[in-house]
Each structure stands twice: as C-alpha cells, then as structure tokens.
Amino acid sequence: MPDVLVIGGGPAGVAAALRGAGLGAKTALVTRDEFGGMAANDGPIPVRTLAHAARLLREARQLERYGITTSAFALDYSKLLGRVRDVVAEAGSRAAFREQIDAAGAVVHERTGAARFVDPHTVETASGLRLRADKIVLCTGGKSRKLAVPGAELTATHSDAWSLKSVPASMLVIGAGATGAQVASIFSGFGAKVQLFQSGPRILPTEDEAISVAIAAAFRAAGIGVRESFGEIESFEAARAGIRMNFVKDGRRESAEAELAVVAVGWTADTEDLRLAVAGVETNARGFVGVDAHLRTSAAHIFAAGDVTGRLMLVPQALQDGFIAATNAVLGPKGALEEPPAPIGSFTDPEYAQVGLTEAKARARHEVVVSVARFDGAVRTIIDGRTTGFCKLIVERDSAAILGCHVVGERAVDIVQLVAVAMSARMSVDALARIPLSFPTHAGILGRAAAHAARELNRERQLHAS
C-alpha cells in the first residue's frame, strides 16, 4: 500500500510523484494514458513542433530575398505528423523526470484507463488496478470545454486539429484565447483559409490590450479573417464545404462555412470519471477542484495540483503545484502557494508574451512610466527581416520597479523570460538598463526599452531635485 498515490501523469503528477518519493514516502503514480500527460502528448511539445514547421515555411519564403535560389517547396502534412510523433517519443525517452522518478523508487502505472474512487482512500482504474493510499494527490488535468448548442458534435477540438491527416482547405476557429490563436496561426501558415471568431470585443482578452490589437492586425495581414464581437452561436450543421456555423448578432442571422470547425472556448477540469463525491472532494463554481493555500481539497487527506484546480493552466505552474501538494501530503500542510512572476507566451506568428501587470491594471494601482521599443528600430530584427512587433515595459514611477512586460514579435517568449528573472530578483529598471546585453540580439530590444524608461525616470528625478 503506497503512502502517497498520485493520479495523473502530466507535469503536476510527475512533479508530485518525484517529490513524494524524494521525501521517502512510498509513492505510486497512475496515469490513464502515456506518461507525460497533455504537455508531452497533446500540448506544448507537439504544438511547438507544428509551430516550428510553420516558421520554417515562413522563413523559406524569404530565401530569395537573401540571394538563396531554391526550387518550389511544399508541405507534406503526413510527414510532418511523423516528425511530431518522433519529437514526442524522443522527448519522452529522454525525459529526466522519468529517470529520476524510477531512481527515487516511485512506481509508475501507465495506460491504466480512467481512475475512480471506490472509497475515500481507494482508487480503481478501468484496467482493474486497485490502489489504496493514506494520502492522494489529484493531477488529472483539464480538457477542452464543449459548446452546448445543436450540432456541437460536428465540431473538433484543438486535439483533433493536431491529429488531422491533411491540412484542411478552410477552417473556422471559435474562441480566440491562447489555444484558438495558436490553431488559427499554425494552420494559416500551412495554407488553410482560416476564420477566427471571438465573442468578446478583442482576441486574447487576458493579454495587454496592445498585444490584442497587434496580433489581430498581424493575423488580418496574414489573411486570417478575425471576427470580434461576432454574436451568439445558434447551431452547427453539415454543409457542402464541411460544416456551417449559424450565429446571430443584434437580431441579424449570419453563417460561416469551412471544411473544419475547431472549438477552443476554454478548459474544464478532467474529473468526470473520478467520482469525487465518494471521496468527499468538492468542486468550485467553475467545476474545478477547490483547494486552499496548501493545495488541500475539502477532504483533508486529498490534495490537488495543476490544471484540475483551474489556476494558471501552464506547465511551469503545474510543476510548482505538484511539488507543493506532495510536500504537504507527506510532511503536513505547511508549505503555501507563492505567486512569483509567471511569464506566459504563445507560439503564434508573430509570437506574443507577457509577465506581470497589464498597463491598464498597473495604472489602476500605481503611478507608472511606460516605455516601448519597436522591433522595426532594432538591428537584429532588420537583419532577420522580421520587424513586426514591440517590447513594452511598465515601471513604477517612484521605486523604478518593473511591474510588467508585454512583447509582440520574434522571440517574444524568450525576451519575457529575462524580465521574469529581473522581476524575481527585484531588479530596478535602472539596473536592467545597465546590463550590457549582446549585440545584435532580440534581448537587446529589451535593453532599449529599459534604457528609455531609466532615462525618463532620471529626467523626472532631476526636475524634482532642481
């Protein structure tokens, strides 16, 4: 009988199992499918591989601009999917976490099928495996939320989009958050005619407004039809092209057709098979497992980590959650969640990323200085022929503390990582501006934004001193 049973083999579950075993607890991990969960098999790894293919196609179109003569090139989607499978397999085989878990002595049960509670301490899987544990950590993740409209069964999810046999000629993408934007961007890059629909007034609604505006403009320039505030969906139905979406706005009915419709309207917890009520675990108003600051559920012996809690549904946060949940399961609920700067980005074309407060939220709480460095004024982006974008730094006026950073453009995700480190170290924007970043690099764009903010603050200080 294990001391700690971890349910789910994604990032949160992997971290929890490693931590539990590392603390000396007899630990078992059960996962419905393959080890690694969605992140490895249906999330960042395959998505980033497809996005890289779209990037290669984009760069290939620039070859003649740099004096490189080529013959015609085309995408073989079946071969690309083979490459995706190879990447996923290689990443899984080389995963240090699996080696560490095995070395720590945790027992991993893969492909067990869905797990469910038989009683508060006992779990049974579809394969017939039955495990009883003193403490349990739920790490079952999330899944795409479905639309409750007639014909919704005709639509696909992002998971279906990644496993297509060929690139569809046309595609409707409903929902323009991070997932929908990535689907739209990647398949547009592959040659599909994409229409992106967002019910709210702007795509990427959780991002800084400048990000939303810039990405929407870039998408439209790339030929993606962006429809914001498009109305309310009434139904989906089969059509000659493939599928038709019927929607209404201000009493006027409209429709849109494509070969495929992908719904990306958010996530819900993947808990429907668990029978949480048997274990006394309550869910919150959004359907996610409710947890306290120690990641303990309403059942004192059960903890939850990662996407199943509905917090920041990202791999780094899931890893942190798993570590904390397992620590508290073994040692008692002592360690509490921390909220360090959390960089977030997406592999669209162009990329976008952010950390910290948006400009609107920062202005509501602080006196701020906002500095923007444009990509079309940076040497590295001119060299690469990728001059679309900007780096925006938001700095508190009195303390010169960095409150947020928002980037659109090439290597945006990498640039924001640097700011997250600076924010975690409580580095002032003056100190950041003094770091001699290499030239010519994308990181140098951040240095320009920091230098501009530092100069602005210094001018204000001199004015106040005189």
mmCIF file of C-alpha atoms in Angstrom, residues 14 18 29 31 34-36 91-111:
data_model
loop_
_atom_site.group_PDB
_atom_site.id
_atom_site.type_symbol
_atom_site.label_atom_id
_atom_site.label_comp_id
_atom_site.label_asym_id
_atom_site.label_seq_id
_atom_site.Cartn_x
_atom_site.Cartn_y
_atom_site.Cartn_z
ATOM 1 C CA VAL A 14 5.252 13.907 -12.414
ATOM 2 C CA LEU A 18 9.108 12.752 -7.738
ATOM 3 C CA LEU A 29 1.562 7.204 -9.881
ATOM 4 C CA THR A 31 -1.922 7.678 -15.496
ATOM 5 C CA GLU A 34 1.021 7.819 -21.607
ATOM 6 C CA PHE A 35 3.470 9.212 -19.088
ATOM 7 C CA GLY A 36 3.884 12.955 -19.583
ATOM 8 C CA ALA A 91 11.303 13.912 -25.582
ATOM 9 C CA GLY A 92 9.616 11.141 -23.611
ATOM 10 C CA SER A 93 12.570 8.774 -23.833
ATOM 11 C CA ARG A 94 14.988 11.472 -22.733
ATOM 12 C CA ALA A 95 12.757 12.907 -20.011
ATOM 13 C CA ALA A 96 14.964 13.304 -16.965
ATOM 14 C CA PHE A 97 11.887 13.302 -14.732
ATOM 15 C CA ARG A 98 11.081 9.697 -15.654
ATOM 16 C CA GLU A 99 14.609 8.597 -14.918
ATOM 17 C CA GLN A 100 14.549 10.473 -11.620
ATOM 18 C CA ILE A 101 11.171 9.025 -10.637
ATOM 19 C CA ASP A 102 12.365 5.494 -11.334
ATOM 20 C CA ALA A 103 15.592 6.156 -9.427
ATOM 21 C CA ALA A 104 13.630 7.556 -6.470
ATOM 22 C CA GLY A 105 11.616 4.355 -6.261
ATOM 23 C CA ALA A 106 8.163 5.625 -7.237
ATOM 24 C CA VAL A 107 6.036 3.037 -9.024
ATOM 25 C CA VAL A 108 4.500 4.265 -12.311
ATOM 26 C CA HIS A 109 1.396 2.589 -13.741
ATOM 27 C CA GLU A 110 0.850 3.768 -17.350
ATOM 28 C CA ARG A 111 -2.181 3.362 -19.629
#
